PDB file of C-alpha atoms in Angstrom:
ATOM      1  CA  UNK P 268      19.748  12.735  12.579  1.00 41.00           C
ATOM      2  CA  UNK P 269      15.813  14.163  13.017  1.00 45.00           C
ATOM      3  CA  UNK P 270      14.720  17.424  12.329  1.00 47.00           C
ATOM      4  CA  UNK P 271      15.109  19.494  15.898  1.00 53.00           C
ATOM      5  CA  UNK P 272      11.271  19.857  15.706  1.00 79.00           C
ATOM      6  CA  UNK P 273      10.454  16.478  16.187  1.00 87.00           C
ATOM      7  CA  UNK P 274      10.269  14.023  18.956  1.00 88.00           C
ATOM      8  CA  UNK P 275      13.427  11.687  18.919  1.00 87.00           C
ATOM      9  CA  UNK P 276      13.151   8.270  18.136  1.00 89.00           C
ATOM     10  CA  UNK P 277      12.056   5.971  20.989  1.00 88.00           C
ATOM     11  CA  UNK P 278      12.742   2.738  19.571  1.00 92.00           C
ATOM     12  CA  UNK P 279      15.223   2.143  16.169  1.00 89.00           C
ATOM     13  CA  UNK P 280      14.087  -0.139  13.685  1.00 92.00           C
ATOM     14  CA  UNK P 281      16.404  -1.410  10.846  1.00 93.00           C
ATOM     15  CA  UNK P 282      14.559  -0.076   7.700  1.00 95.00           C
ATOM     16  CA  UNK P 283      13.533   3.033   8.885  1.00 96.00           C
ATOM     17  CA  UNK P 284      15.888   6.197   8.455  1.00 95.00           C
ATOM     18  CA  UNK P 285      15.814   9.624  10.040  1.00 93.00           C
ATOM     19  CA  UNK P 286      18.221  11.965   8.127  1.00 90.00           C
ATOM     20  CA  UNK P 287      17.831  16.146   7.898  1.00 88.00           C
ATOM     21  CA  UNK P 288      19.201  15.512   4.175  1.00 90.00           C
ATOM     22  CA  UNK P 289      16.225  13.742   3.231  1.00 90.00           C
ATOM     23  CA  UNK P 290      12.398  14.782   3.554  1.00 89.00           C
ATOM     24  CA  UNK P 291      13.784  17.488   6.033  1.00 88.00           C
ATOM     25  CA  UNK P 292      14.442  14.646   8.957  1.00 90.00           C
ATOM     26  CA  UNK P 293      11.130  13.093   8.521  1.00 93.00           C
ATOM     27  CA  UNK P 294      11.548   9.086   9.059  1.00 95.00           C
ATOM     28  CA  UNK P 295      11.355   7.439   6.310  1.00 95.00           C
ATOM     29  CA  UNK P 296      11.748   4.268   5.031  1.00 96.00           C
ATOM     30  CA  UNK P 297      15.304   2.655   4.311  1.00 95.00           C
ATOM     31  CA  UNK P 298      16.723   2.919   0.255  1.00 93.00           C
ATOM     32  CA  UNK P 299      13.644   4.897  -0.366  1.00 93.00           C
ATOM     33  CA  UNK P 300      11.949   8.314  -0.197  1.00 91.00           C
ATOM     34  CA  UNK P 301       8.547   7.021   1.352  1.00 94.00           C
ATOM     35  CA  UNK P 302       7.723   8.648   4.784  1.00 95.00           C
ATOM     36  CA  UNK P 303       6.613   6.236   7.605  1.00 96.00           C
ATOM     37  CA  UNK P 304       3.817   9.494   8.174  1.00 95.00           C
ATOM     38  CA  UNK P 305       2.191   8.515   4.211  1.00 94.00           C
ATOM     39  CA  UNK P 306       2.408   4.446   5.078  1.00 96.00           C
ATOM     40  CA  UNK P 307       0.846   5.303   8.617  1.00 96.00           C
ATOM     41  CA  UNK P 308      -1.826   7.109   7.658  1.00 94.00           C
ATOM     42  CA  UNK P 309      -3.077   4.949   4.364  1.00 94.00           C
ATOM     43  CA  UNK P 310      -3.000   2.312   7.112  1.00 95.00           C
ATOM     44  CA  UNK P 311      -4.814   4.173   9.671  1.00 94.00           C
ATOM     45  CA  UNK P 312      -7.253   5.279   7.360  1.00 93.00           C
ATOM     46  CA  UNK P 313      -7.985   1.664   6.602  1.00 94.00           C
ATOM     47  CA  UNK P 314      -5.733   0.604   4.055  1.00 94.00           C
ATOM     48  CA  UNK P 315      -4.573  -3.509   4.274  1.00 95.00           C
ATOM     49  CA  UNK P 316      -0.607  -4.586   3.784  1.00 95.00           C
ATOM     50  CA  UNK P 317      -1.323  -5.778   0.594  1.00 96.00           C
ATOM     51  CA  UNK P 318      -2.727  -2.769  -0.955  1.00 96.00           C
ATOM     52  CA  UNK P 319       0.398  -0.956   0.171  1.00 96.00           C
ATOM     53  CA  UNK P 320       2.128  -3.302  -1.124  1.00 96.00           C
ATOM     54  CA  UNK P 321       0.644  -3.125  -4.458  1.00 96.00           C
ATOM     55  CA  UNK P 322       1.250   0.933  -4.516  1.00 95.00           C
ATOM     56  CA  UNK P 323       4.761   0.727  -2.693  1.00 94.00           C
ATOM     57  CA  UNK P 324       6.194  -2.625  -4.634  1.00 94.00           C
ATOM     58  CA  UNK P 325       9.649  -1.317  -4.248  1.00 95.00           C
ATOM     59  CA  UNK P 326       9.888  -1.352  -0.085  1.00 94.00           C
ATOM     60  CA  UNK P 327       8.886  -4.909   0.173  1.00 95.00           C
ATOM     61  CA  UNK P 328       6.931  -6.842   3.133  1.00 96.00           C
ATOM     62  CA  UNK P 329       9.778  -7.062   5.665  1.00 96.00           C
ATOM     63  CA  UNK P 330      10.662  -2.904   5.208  1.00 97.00           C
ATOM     64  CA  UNK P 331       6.677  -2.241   4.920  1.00 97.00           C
ATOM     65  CA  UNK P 332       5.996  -3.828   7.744  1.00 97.00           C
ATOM     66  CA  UNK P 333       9.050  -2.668   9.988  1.00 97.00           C
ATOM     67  CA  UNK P 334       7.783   0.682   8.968  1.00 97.00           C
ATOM     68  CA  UNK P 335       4.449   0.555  10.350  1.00 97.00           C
ATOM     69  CA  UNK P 336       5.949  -1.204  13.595  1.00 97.00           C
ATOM     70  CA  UNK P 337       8.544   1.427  13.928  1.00 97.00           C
ATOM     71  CA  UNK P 338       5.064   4.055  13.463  1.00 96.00           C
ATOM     72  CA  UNK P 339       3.187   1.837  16.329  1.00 96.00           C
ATOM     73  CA  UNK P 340       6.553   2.059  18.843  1.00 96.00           C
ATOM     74  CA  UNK P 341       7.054   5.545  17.543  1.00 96.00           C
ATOM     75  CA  UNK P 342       3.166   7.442  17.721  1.00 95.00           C
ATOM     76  CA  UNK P 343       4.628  10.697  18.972  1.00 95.00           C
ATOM     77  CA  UNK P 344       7.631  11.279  16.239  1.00 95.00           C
ATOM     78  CA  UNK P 345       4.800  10.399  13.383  1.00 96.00           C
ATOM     79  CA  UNK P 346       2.144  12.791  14.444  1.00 95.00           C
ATOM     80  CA  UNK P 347       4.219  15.052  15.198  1.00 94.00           C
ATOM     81  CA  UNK P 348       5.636  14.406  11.543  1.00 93.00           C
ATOM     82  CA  UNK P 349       1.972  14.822  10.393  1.00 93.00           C
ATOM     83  CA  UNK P 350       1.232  17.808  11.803  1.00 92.00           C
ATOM     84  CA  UNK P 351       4.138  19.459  10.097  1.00 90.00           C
ATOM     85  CA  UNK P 352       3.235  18.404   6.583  1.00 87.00           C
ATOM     86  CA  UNK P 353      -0.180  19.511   7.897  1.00 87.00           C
ATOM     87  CA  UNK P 354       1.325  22.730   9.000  1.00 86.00           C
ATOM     88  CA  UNK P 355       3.219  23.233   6.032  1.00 82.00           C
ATOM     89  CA  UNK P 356      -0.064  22.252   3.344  1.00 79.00           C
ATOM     90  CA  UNK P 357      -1.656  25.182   5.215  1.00 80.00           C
ATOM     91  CA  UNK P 358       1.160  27.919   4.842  1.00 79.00           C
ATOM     92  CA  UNK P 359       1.083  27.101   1.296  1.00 74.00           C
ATOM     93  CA  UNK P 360      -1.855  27.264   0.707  1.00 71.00           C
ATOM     94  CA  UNK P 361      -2.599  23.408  -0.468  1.00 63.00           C
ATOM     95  CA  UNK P 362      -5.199  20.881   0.609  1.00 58.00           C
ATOM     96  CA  UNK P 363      -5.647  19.545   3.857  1.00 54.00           C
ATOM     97  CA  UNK P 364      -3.638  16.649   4.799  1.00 50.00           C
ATOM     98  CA  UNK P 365      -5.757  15.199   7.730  1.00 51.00           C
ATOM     99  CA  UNK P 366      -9.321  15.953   6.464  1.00 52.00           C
ATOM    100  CA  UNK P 367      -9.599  13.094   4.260  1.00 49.00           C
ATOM    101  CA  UNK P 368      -6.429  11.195   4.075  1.00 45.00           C
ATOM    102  CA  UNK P 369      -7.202   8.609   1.541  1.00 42.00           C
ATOM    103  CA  UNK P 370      -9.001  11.285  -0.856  1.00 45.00           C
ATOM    104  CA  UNK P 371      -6.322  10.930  -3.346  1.00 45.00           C
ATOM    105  CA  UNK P 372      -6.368   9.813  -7.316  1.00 37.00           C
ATOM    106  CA  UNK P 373      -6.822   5.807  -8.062  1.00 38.00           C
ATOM    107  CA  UNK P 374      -3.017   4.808  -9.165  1.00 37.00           C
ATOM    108  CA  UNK P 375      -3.837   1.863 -10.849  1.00 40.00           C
ATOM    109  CA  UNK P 376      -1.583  -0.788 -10.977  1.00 37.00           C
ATOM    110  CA  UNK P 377      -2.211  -2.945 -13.821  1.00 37.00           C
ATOM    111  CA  UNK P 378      -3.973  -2.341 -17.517  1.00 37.00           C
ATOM    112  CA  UNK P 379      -7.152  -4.474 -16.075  1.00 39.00           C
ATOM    113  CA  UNK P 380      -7.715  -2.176 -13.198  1.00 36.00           C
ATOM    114  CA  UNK P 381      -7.525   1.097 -15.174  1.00 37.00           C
ATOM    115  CA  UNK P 382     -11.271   0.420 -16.789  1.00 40.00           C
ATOM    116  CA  UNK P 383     -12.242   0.925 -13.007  1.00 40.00           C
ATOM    117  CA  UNK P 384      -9.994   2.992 -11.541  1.00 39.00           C
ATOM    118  CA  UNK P 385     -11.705   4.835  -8.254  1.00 42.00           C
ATOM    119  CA  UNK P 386     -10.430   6.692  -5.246  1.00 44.00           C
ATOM    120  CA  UNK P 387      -8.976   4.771  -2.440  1.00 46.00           C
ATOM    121  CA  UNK P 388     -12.170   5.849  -0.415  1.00 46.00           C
ATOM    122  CA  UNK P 389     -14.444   5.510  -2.380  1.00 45.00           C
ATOM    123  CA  UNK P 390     -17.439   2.257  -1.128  1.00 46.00           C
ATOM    124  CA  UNK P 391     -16.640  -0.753  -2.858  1.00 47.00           C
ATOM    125  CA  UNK P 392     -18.095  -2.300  -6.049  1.00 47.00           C
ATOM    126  CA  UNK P 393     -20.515  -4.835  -5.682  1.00 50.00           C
ATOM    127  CA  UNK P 394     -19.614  -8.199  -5.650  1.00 49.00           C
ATOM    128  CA  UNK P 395     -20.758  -9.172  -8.942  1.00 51.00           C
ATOM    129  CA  UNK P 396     -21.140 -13.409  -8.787  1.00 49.00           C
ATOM    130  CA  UNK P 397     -18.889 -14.898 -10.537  1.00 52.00           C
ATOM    131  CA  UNK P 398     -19.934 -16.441 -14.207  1.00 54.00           C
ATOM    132  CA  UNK P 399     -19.157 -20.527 -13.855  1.00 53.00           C
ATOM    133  CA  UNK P 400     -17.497 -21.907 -16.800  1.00 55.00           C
ATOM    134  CA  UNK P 401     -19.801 -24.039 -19.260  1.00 56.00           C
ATOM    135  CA  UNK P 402     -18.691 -27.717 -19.055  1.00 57.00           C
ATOM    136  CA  UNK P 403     -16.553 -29.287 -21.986  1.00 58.00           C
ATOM    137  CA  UNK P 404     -18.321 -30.805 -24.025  1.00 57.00           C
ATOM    138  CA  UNK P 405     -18.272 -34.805 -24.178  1.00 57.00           C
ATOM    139  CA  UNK P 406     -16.292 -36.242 -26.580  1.00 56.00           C
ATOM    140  CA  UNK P 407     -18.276 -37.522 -30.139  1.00 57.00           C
ATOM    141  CA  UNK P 408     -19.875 -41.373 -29.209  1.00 55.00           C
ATOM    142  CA  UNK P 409     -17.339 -43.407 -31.727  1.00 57.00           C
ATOM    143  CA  UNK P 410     -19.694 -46.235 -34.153  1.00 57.00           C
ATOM    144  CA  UNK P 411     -17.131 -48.820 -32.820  1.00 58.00           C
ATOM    145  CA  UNK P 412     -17.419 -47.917 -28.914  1.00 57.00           C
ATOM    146  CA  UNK P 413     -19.279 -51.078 -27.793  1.00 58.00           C
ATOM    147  CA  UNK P 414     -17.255 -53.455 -30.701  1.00 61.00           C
ATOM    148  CA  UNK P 415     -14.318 -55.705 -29.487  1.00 62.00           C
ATOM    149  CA  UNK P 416     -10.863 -54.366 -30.899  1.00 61.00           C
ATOM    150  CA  UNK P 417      -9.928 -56.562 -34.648  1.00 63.00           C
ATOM    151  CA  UNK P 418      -7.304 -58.382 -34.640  1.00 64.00           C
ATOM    152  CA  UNK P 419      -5.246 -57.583 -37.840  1.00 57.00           C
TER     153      UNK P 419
END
């Protein structure tokens, strides 16, 4: 059941959820606490299916994605949704939701990546080429290369 201050749901989708008991009635994704309105709006602001999936491991491809299609067949329930976290960020007090959506600390999600941890937008690093490996050495010319085998 939504919250009575949002749109109802146009089209149903299997992994996505719309219960007052959780996140006040926002949709969110099945099994989980992540609102459709955060996936949309990483996506929105630019954010590829991988690199959700990489911060959101637990939902999965097929619930990630069915979450973003229910946002696409839903537009009017999700900015509505956004526009009362927006609304609420502002009563509090707290930053503003739909200035810079991505402007959020890099999670990292491996030891490697902490070293260059950045915000989400922040412009990417350089492509630095990559270093080719040296070639194995050859093996040590044997004495006896060129000799027929002895017979023993």
């Amino acid at each position: 059941m939504a919250d009575a201050s949002l749109p109802r749901v146009r089209v149903p989708h299997p992994h996505v959820r719309c219960d007052a008991r959780i996140l006040g009635g926002s949709p969110h994704v099945e099994g989980s606490r992540v609102p459709v309105r955060r996936l949309w709006v990483w996506h929105r602001g630019g954010s590829s299916v991988e690199t959700l999936l990489r911060r959101y491991p637990n939902l999965g491809p097929a619930r990630l994605l069915d979450a973003l299609s229910f946002a696409y067949d839903n537009q009017d329930l999700i900015e509505a949704d956004i526009a009362r976290e927006q609304a609420l960020f502002e009563k509090q007090g707290g930053p503003s939701v739909g200035a810079r959506p991505l402007a959020q600390l890099s999670l990292p999600f491996d030891a490697e990546e902490e070293e260059d941890a950045r915000p989400m937008d922040a412009a990417p690093p350089k492509a630095q080429p990559k270093a080719t490996p040296a070639p194995a050495p050859a093996p040590a010319a044997r004495a006896d290369a060129g000799k027929p085998a002895r017979k023993r």
